[in-house]
Short mmCIF file of C-alpha atoms in Angstrom, two decimals:
data_model
loop_
_atom_site.label_atom_id
_atom_site.label_comp_id
_atom_site.label_asym_id
_atom_site.label_seq_id
_atom_site.Cartn_x
_atom_site.Cartn_y
_atom_site.Cartn_z
CA LEU A 1 12.61 -36.59 -3.76
CA LYS A 2 13.58 -35.63 -0.07
CA TRP A 3 17.03 -35.18 1.59
CA ARG A 4 18.24 -33.88 4.67
CA SER A 5 21.26 -31.51 5.29
CA GLY A 6 22.00 -30.52 8.77
CA ASP A 7 18.66 -29.83 10.65
CA THR A 8 16.87 -28.92 7.30
CA ASP A 9 14.78 -31.18 4.97
CA PHE A 10 14.72 -30.39 1.42
CA VAL A 11 11.91 -31.55 -0.74
CA LEU A 12 11.58 -31.59 -4.66
CA SER A 13 7.90 -32.07 -5.36
CA ALA A 14 6.45 -33.90 -8.36
CA ILE A 15 4.51 -30.79 -9.57
CA PRO A 16 6.84 -27.79 -9.49
CA PHE A 17 3.97 -25.37 -8.81
CA GLY A 18 5.25 -22.42 -6.41
CA GLY A 19 7.57 -23.23 -3.34
CA TYR A 20 7.66 -22.44 0.40
CA VAL A 21 9.85 -22.55 3.42
CA LYS A 22 8.32 -24.11 6.71
CA MET A 23 10.34 -23.21 9.66
CA ALA A 24 10.44 -25.29 12.95
CA GLY A 25 7.66 -24.04 15.35
CA GLU A 26 5.81 -22.26 12.79
CA GLU A 27 2.46 -23.78 13.31
CA PRO A 28 0.69 -22.47 16.49
CA GLU A 29 -0.31 -24.94 19.07
CA GLU A 30 -2.32 -24.51 22.17
CA GLY A 31 -0.73 -24.82 25.27
CA ARG A 32 2.90 -25.56 23.75
CA ASP A 33 6.25 -23.84 25.02
CA PHE A 34 8.31 -23.20 21.83
CA GLY A 35 11.92 -23.66 22.12
CA PRO A 36 14.51 -20.84 21.88
CA ASP A 37 15.46 -21.78 18.12
CA GLU A 38 11.71 -22.23 17.05
CA PHE A 39 9.97 -19.49 14.79
CA LEU A 40 7.22 -18.53 17.15
CA SER A 41 9.38 -17.96 20.11
CA ARG A 42 11.31 -15.14 18.41
CA PRO A 43 10.37 -11.51 18.86
CA VAL A 44 7.69 -10.28 16.54
CA SER A 45 9.95 -7.74 14.92
CA HIS A 46 12.22 -10.95 13.86
CA ARG A 47 9.26 -12.77 12.49
CA LEU A 48 8.07 -9.72 10.56
CA LEU A 49 11.57 -9.46 8.92
CA VAL A 50 11.48 -13.25 8.01
CA VAL A 51 8.05 -13.23 6.28
CA SER A 52 8.90 -9.96 4.56
CA GLY A 53 12.13 -11.50 3.17
CA GLY A 54 10.41 -13.46 0.36
CA PRO A 55 8.41 -10.76 -1.35
CA LEU A 56 11.12 -8.13 -0.88
CA ALA A 57 13.65 -10.70 -2.71
CA ASN A 58 11.21 -10.64 -5.67
CA LEU A 59 10.99 -6.76 -5.67
CA VAL A 60 14.91 -6.62 -5.38
CA PHE A 61 15.42 -9.09 -8.02
CA GLY A 62 12.87 -7.41 -10.47
CA PHE A 63 14.92 -4.13 -9.77
CA ALA A 64 18.17 -6.10 -10.48
CA VAL A 65 16.92 -7.11 -13.71
CA TYR A 66 15.97 -3.73 -14.83
CA LEU A 67 19.39 -2.65 -13.76
CA PHE A 68 21.17 -5.31 -16.05
CA ALA A 69 18.68 -4.47 -18.88
CA TYR A 70 18.82 -0.78 -19.03
CA GLY A 71 22.73 -0.98 -18.31
CA PHE A 72 23.48 -3.45 -20.97
CA PHE A 73 21.06 -2.45 -23.63
CA GLY A 74 20.30 1.19 -22.65
CA ILE A 75 16.83 2.70 -23.67
CA THR A 76 14.89 3.03 -27.04
CA THR A 77 13.69 6.46 -28.41
CA PHE A 78 12.00 7.47 -31.65
CA PRO A 79 14.15 8.83 -34.56
CA GLY A 80 13.89 12.08 -35.74
CA ASN A 81 12.90 15.74 -34.44
CA VAL A 82 9.75 16.42 -36.44
CA VAL A 83 6.42 16.88 -34.52
CA GLY A 84 3.63 14.48 -35.61
CA GLU A 85 0.80 15.72 -33.51
CA VAL A 86 -0.16 18.39 -31.27
CA ILE A 87 -2.94 17.80 -28.54
CA ALA A 88 -5.74 20.29 -28.69
CA ASP A 89 -5.59 22.76 -25.81
CA SER A 90 -2.27 21.36 -24.39
CA PRO A 91 0.81 23.62 -23.29
CA ALA A 92 2.40 22.94 -26.71
CA TYR A 93 -0.73 23.94 -28.61
CA GLU A 94 -0.91 27.36 -26.49
CA ALA A 95 2.85 27.76 -27.26
CA GLY A 96 1.86 27.73 -31.02
CA ILE A 97 3.74 24.58 -31.81
CA GLN A 98 2.26 22.75 -34.94
CA PRO A 99 2.37 19.41 -36.67
CA LYS A 100 5.49 19.16 -38.98
CA ASP A 101 7.45 21.73 -36.95
CA THR A 102 10.94 20.60 -36.81
CA LEU A 103 12.68 20.94 -33.23
CA ILE A 104 15.90 22.53 -33.45
CA ALA A 105 16.94 23.32 -29.75
CA LEU A 106 15.80 23.40 -26.19
CA GLU A 107 17.01 26.24 -23.83
CA GLY A 108 19.67 26.95 -26.54
CA LYS A 109 20.98 23.15 -26.44
CA PRO A 110 20.81 21.35 -29.85
CA PHE A 111 18.00 18.76 -29.98
CA GLU A 112 19.60 15.21 -29.11
CA ASN A 113 16.70 12.90 -29.27
CA TRP A 114 13.06 12.55 -28.08
CA ASN A 115 14.02 11.23 -24.80
CA TRP A 116 16.42 13.86 -24.00
CA PHE A 117 13.86 16.47 -24.95
CA PHE A 118 11.01 15.22 -22.82
CA ASN A 119 13.34 14.38 -19.77
CA SER A 120 14.96 18.07 -20.33
CA LEU A 121 11.56 19.83 -20.01
CA LYS A 122 11.08 21.75 -16.53
CA GLU A 123 8.29 23.21 -14.73
CA GLY A 124 7.71 26.77 -15.86
CA GLU A 125 9.08 28.36 -19.13
CA ASN A 126 10.95 26.47 -21.82
CA ARG A 127 12.22 27.99 -24.74
CA ILE A 128 12.13 26.03 -27.67
CA THR A 129 13.75 26.77 -31.26
CA ILE A 130 11.75 25.32 -33.99
CA LEU A 131 12.04 25.33 -37.91
CA ARG A 132 8.85 26.19 -39.67
CA GLY A 133 10.04 27.53 -43.36
CA GLU A 134 11.94 29.92 -40.88
CA THR A 135 13.69 29.71 -37.64
CA LEU A 136 11.22 30.63 -34.65
CA GLN A 137 11.50 30.54 -31.06
CA VAL A 138 8.32 29.66 -28.78
CA THR A 139 7.83 29.41 -24.95
CA LEU A 140 6.29 26.30 -23.64
CA ARG A 141 4.87 26.73 -20.15
CA LEU A 142 4.46 23.74 -18.06
CA GLU A 143 3.08 22.92 -14.66
CA LYS A 144 4.84 20.23 -12.56
CA ASP A 145 4.51 16.78 -14.13
CA GLN A 146 2.26 18.08 -16.85
CA ASP A 147 2.24 16.45 -20.45
CA PRO A 148 3.52 18.99 -22.91
CA GLY A 149 1.02 17.59 -25.64
CA ILE A 150 3.54 16.84 -28.19
CA VAL A 151 3.55 13.58 -30.23
CA PRO A 152 6.76 12.88 -32.02
CA TYR A 153 6.34 12.07 -35.80
CA ILE A 154 7.07 8.33 -36.21
CA PRO A 155 7.27 7.20 -39.63
CA PRO A 156 5.41 3.69 -40.32
CA VAL A 157 8.59 1.94 -40.67
CA VAL A 158 8.86 -1.65 -39.16
CA GLY A 159 11.47 -2.16 -36.70
CA LYS A 160 11.02 -6.00 -35.58
CA VAL A 161 8.57 -8.59 -36.73
CA LEU A 162 7.39 -11.32 -34.63
CA LYS A 163 8.56 -14.56 -35.81
CA GLY A 164 5.27 -16.71 -36.72
CA GLY A 165 3.02 -13.63 -36.26
CA PRO A 166 0.54 -12.32 -38.90
CA ALA A 167 3.05 -9.84 -40.52
CA TYR A 168 5.71 -12.57 -40.49
CA ARG A 169 3.35 -14.88 -42.38
CA ALA A 170 2.50 -12.11 -44.75
CA GLY A 171 6.35 -11.62 -45.72
CA ILE A 172 6.67 -8.34 -43.93
CA LYS A 173 10.32 -7.67 -42.95
CA PRO A 174 12.12 -5.01 -40.68
CA GLY A 175 12.83 -1.79 -42.54
CA ASP A 176 9.52 -2.16 -44.60
CA ARG A 177 7.52 1.17 -44.75
CA ILE A 178 3.75 0.43 -44.47
CA LEU A 179 1.88 2.52 -47.21
CA GLU A 180 -1.74 1.54 -47.03
CA ILE A 181 -4.21 -0.64 -45.01
CA ASN A 182 -7.60 -1.48 -46.70
CA GLY A 183 -6.99 1.44 -49.12
CA GLN A 184 -6.29 4.14 -46.23
CA LYS A 185 -3.01 5.85 -46.74
CA VAL A 186 -0.86 5.38 -43.64
CA GLU A 187 1.61 8.34 -42.86
CA THR A 188 2.39 7.74 -39.23
CA TRP A 189 3.01 4.86 -37.00
CA SER A 190 0.26 5.92 -34.38
CA GLN A 191 -2.02 5.97 -37.44
CA LEU A 192 -1.00 2.37 -38.34
CA VAL A 193 -1.51 1.15 -34.74
CA ASP A 194 -5.01 2.85 -34.50
CA ILE A 195 -6.27 1.01 -37.72
CA VAL A 196 -4.92 -2.36 -36.77
CA GLN A 197 -6.23 -2.02 -33.27
CA LYS A 198 -9.58 -1.38 -34.43
CA HIS A 199 -9.87 -4.72 -36.50
CA PRO A 200 -9.22 -7.60 -33.89
CA ASP A 201 -9.37 -10.92 -35.65
CA GLU A 202 -10.02 -9.51 -39.13
CA GLU A 203 -8.39 -9.59 -42.55
CA LEU A 204 -6.77 -6.35 -43.61
CA GLU A 205 -5.21 -5.59 -47.08
CA ILE A 206 -1.68 -4.14 -46.44
CA LYS A 207 0.62 -2.56 -48.78
CA TRP A 208 4.14 -1.75 -48.05
CA GLU A 209 7.49 -0.51 -49.78
CA ARG A 210 10.66 -2.23 -49.87
CA ASP A 211 13.72 -0.99 -51.86
CA GLY A 212 11.53 0.85 -54.14
CA ARG A 213 9.16 -1.97 -54.72
CA VAL A 214 5.50 -1.95 -53.53
CA MET A 215 4.26 -5.30 -52.09
CA SER A 216 0.87 -6.49 -50.47
CA ALA A 217 -0.84 -9.14 -48.94
CA VAL A 218 -4.04 -9.88 -46.91
CA VAL A 219 -3.33 -10.27 -43.15
CA ARG A 220 -5.65 -11.68 -40.60
CA THR A 221 -5.07 -9.64 -37.08
CA GLN A 222 -4.69 -11.52 -33.83
CA ALA A 223 -7.19 -10.47 -31.18
CA ALA A 224 -5.51 -9.51 -27.88
CA SER A 225 -6.69 -7.99 -24.62
CA GLN A 226 -5.83 -4.24 -23.34
CA LEU A 227 -6.87 -2.10 -20.53
CA GLN A 228 -8.37 1.25 -21.95
CA ASP A 229 -9.81 3.59 -19.26
CA GLY A 230 -9.97 0.80 -16.81
CA LYS A 231 -11.86 -1.61 -18.90
CA GLU A 232 -10.65 -4.68 -20.91
CA VAL A 233 -11.37 -4.36 -24.62
CA LYS A 234 -10.28 -6.46 -27.60
CA ILE A 235 -7.57 -5.02 -30.18
CA GLY A 236 -6.09 -6.27 -33.22
CA LYS A 237 -2.28 -7.03 -33.59
CA ILE A 238 -0.19 -8.16 -36.49
CA GLY A 239 3.25 -8.77 -34.79
CA ILE A 240 5.40 -5.65 -35.55
CA LYS A 241 7.21 -3.10 -33.60
CA VAL A 242 8.32 0.40 -34.48
CA ALA A 243 11.89 1.18 -35.81
CA SER A 244 13.64 2.91 -32.86
CA LEU A 245 16.92 4.22 -31.70
CA GLU A 246 19.23 2.67 -28.86
CA ILE A 247 20.71 5.32 -26.38
CA ARG A 248 23.33 4.22 -23.87
CA LEU A 249 22.97 5.31 -20.39
CA ASN A 250 25.59 6.48 -17.57
CA PRO A 251 25.31 4.62 -14.28
CA LEU A 252 23.08 7.02 -12.45
CA GLU A 253 20.66 7.03 -15.18
CA VAL A 254 20.42 3.09 -15.28
CA VAL A 255 19.54 3.44 -11.45
CA ARG A 256 17.08 6.11 -11.91
CA ILE A 257 15.31 4.57 -14.63
CA SER A 258 15.32 1.19 -13.09
CA ALA A 259 13.92 2.55 -9.82
CA GLU A 260 11.15 4.39 -11.88
CA LYS A 261 10.40 1.31 -13.85
CA THR A 262 10.02 -0.81 -10.63
CA ALA A 263 7.81 1.62 -9.03
CA GLU A 264 5.45 2.14 -11.99
CA SER A 265 5.41 -1.83 -12.53
CA THR A 266 4.42 -2.24 -8.95
CA ILE A 267 1.63 0.33 -9.02
CA LEU A 268 0.36 -1.07 -12.36
CA ILE A 269 0.13 -4.68 -11.02
CA PHE A 270 -1.71 -3.65 -7.83
CA TYR A 271 -4.00 -1.60 -10.08
CA VAL A 272 -4.71 -4.68 -12.22
CA PHE A 273 -5.58 -6.64 -9.16
CA TYR A 274 -7.96 -4.15 -8.08
CA LYS A 275 -9.72 -3.98 -11.44
CA ILE A 276 -10.14 -7.70 -11.50
CA ILE A 277 -11.54 -7.67 -7.67
CA SER A 278 -13.89 -4.92 -8.44
CA GLY A 279 -15.09 -6.61 -11.95
CA GLY A 280 -13.11 -4.14 -14.23
CA ILE A 281 -11.17 -6.85 -15.78
CA SER A 282 -12.28 -10.22 -16.75
CA VAL A 283 -10.83 -13.20 -14.60
CA ARG A 284 -10.01 -14.75 -17.83
CA SER A 285 -7.02 -12.17 -17.89
CA VAL A 286 -5.46 -14.45 -14.91
CA GLY A 287 -3.09 -17.10 -15.87
CA GLY A 288 -0.40 -19.66 -14.82
CA PRO A 289 2.56 -21.57 -16.16
CA ILE A 290 1.04 -21.92 -19.77
CA MET A 291 0.11 -18.21 -20.13
CA ILE A 292 3.75 -17.27 -18.91
CA GLY A 293 5.04 -19.74 -21.26
CA LYS A 294 3.14 -18.29 -24.20
CA MET A 295 4.23 -14.78 -23.19
CA ILE A 296 7.96 -15.77 -23.15
CA GLU A 297 7.74 -17.56 -26.55
CA GLU A 298 6.12 -14.39 -27.91
CA THR A 299 8.40 -12.03 -26.29
CA GLN A 300 11.68 -13.79 -27.05
CA SER A 301 10.94 -13.15 -30.71
CA TYR A 302 11.48 -9.33 -29.93
CA GLY A 303 14.99 -9.89 -28.42
CA PHE A 304 16.80 -10.44 -25.21
CA PHE A 305 15.99 -6.88 -23.84
CA SER A 306 12.17 -7.44 -23.92
CA LEU A 307 12.55 -11.02 -22.36
CA LEU A 308 14.43 -9.23 -19.58
CA ILE A 309 11.56 -6.59 -19.19
CA LEU A 310 9.14 -9.65 -18.84
CA LEU A 311 11.24 -11.44 -16.24
CA ALA A 312 11.27 -8.30 -14.12
CA LEU A 313 7.67 -7.85 -14.51
CA ILE A 314 7.04 -11.51 -13.54
CA SER A 315 9.26 -11.10 -10.61
CA ILE A 316 7.39 -7.86 -9.30
CA ASN A 317 4.13 -9.63 -9.92
CA LEU A 318 5.31 -12.34 -7.67
CA PHE A 319 6.31 -9.58 -5.04
CA VAL A 320 2.69 -8.15 -5.42
CA VAL A 321 0.90 -11.40 -5.06
CA ASN A 322 2.87 -12.51 -2.02
CA ILE A 323 2.29 -9.12 -0.26
CA LEU A 324 -1.40 -9.20 -0.48
CA PRO A 325 -2.93 -9.49 3.02
CA LEU A 326 -4.38 -13.00 2.37
CA PRO A 327 -4.06 -15.76 4.85
CA ALA A 328 -1.49 -18.35 3.97
CA LEU A 329 0.41 -15.73 1.86
CA ASP A 330 3.32 -13.57 3.42
CA GLY A 331 1.13 -10.76 3.37
CA GLY A 332 -1.24 -12.72 5.45
CA HIS A 333 1.34 -13.49 7.96
CA ILE A 334 2.69 -9.84 7.75
CA LEU A 335 -0.77 -8.59 8.78
CA VAL A 336 -1.06 -11.14 11.70
CA TYR A 337 2.32 -10.21 13.13
CA GLY A 338 1.68 -6.35 12.38
CA VAL A 339 -1.56 -6.56 14.38
CA GLU A 340 0.53 -8.36 17.20
CA ALA A 341 3.12 -5.60 17.21
CA LEU A 342 0.62 -2.83 17.37
CA THR A 343 -1.57 -4.37 20.15
CA GLY A 344 1.22 -6.41 21.73
CA LYS A 345 -1.30 -9.46 21.94
CA ARG A 346 -0.65 -12.50 19.92
CA LEU A 347 -3.60 -14.18 18.19
CA SER A 348 -4.70 -17.49 19.77
CA PRO A 349 -3.54 -20.69 18.12
CA LYS A 350 -7.33 -21.46 17.36
CA ALA A 351 -7.83 -18.25 15.60
CA GLN A 352 -4.54 -18.51 13.57
CA SER A 353 -5.24 -21.87 12.55
CA ILE A 354 -8.85 -20.96 11.31
CA ILE A 355 -7.38 -18.04 9.45
CA GLN A 356 -4.89 -20.39 7.69
CA GLN A 357 -7.25 -22.78 6.76
CA ILE A 358 -9.57 -20.17 5.19
CA GLY A 359 -6.43 -18.90 3.33
CA PHE A 360 -5.47 -22.41 2.29
CA GLY A 361 -8.92 -22.91 0.81
CA PHE A 362 -8.77 -19.59 -0.95
CA ILE A 363 -5.12 -20.44 -2.54
CA VAL A 364 -6.60 -23.94 -3.55
CA LEU A 365 -9.58 -22.11 -5.37
CA LEU A 366 -7.21 -19.56 -6.96
CA ILE A 367 -4.87 -22.36 -8.33
CA ALA A 368 -7.97 -24.19 -9.87
CA LEU A 369 -9.04 -21.00 -11.39
CA ILE A 370 -5.68 -20.44 -12.89
CA MET A 371 -5.28 -23.81 -14.16
CA ILE A 372 -8.90 -23.70 -15.87
CA MET A 373 -7.96 -20.52 -17.35
CA ASP A 374 -4.65 -21.83 -18.71
CA ILE A 375 -6.43 -24.89 -20.06
CA LEU A 376 -9.16 -22.80 -21.90
CA ARG A 377 -6.32 -20.72 -23.09
CA LEU A 378 -4.61 -23.59 -24.49
CA LEU A 379 -7.92 -24.71 -26.16
CA GLY A 380 -8.01 -21.30 -27.65
CA ARG A 381 -11.43 -20.70 -25.98
#
């Protein structure tokens, strides 16, 4: 489908895979003088601004989605104020904090929630009031950005159940407390996760409590891929999320957290690309429309907030892909125009044409790989 509006042609393709904008005078041609309104006649700074617009729009959109998600829903934190674990040789361990300690106050301010506690810790000395049979005060000493080594006690209570997942099919519901897995008593959420993750695509006998009644079922876990120490490993999942508390944020906190999440997501996606290129992650991890569709289907069962976070990640992922310095992508154009800006010399039309042809060939191969991985994923291989 094609139509014209003014000097612009609009085209709706039969296969909706990606999209692009082609400007007049964008293709380099030997010996041709470009008109004042054509792209290559514009100063290099203008061209850099134009080709940067697409990726930056993806980044800004991802940030905007984070703003909406955290502004509307707030953040989640774990209930309670009891210490679950203390990492050996950590600052908390050195301060004398122990598992099952109840945190009462930080610097004289009553304990609000775990998110408040961790964000309130500062570099240097932190005075913490705890309850361990009696009220005690300890001093937690931290260096800049150091992990205190405190793991909250999180009871193994189910908060959400993925519709259609293993736990859902077994009859597990929100509010159920997991008691045992394969005869092993479960006392904390981290213990539950650890047991399940160690058994991908295996049957587990799970016992849980609901309104004073003990129930049980045999559940076959789903196998999923996860990065651990830079390597891709298979883990087990049963489709449940921990019970949590929702905390509303003021506008400044929303902006701060959204900016942090945008930066963290960008760095993480760059890291994943690096691991794929270096062989640390299998190419089977890549995917296209089918993979995204399956992710959306799974995520929407956890609620609109989770769906928004996925949308932000997809948009930021598009930013990272487009900013890569590969010919035919925006990042490739940025590299070419950046070299021109630094050297004051424009690449010859022949050189630019060769670079674009190489880039186009790479994109075709990448699309083919994504389609193959999607089809294999659809076939369950």
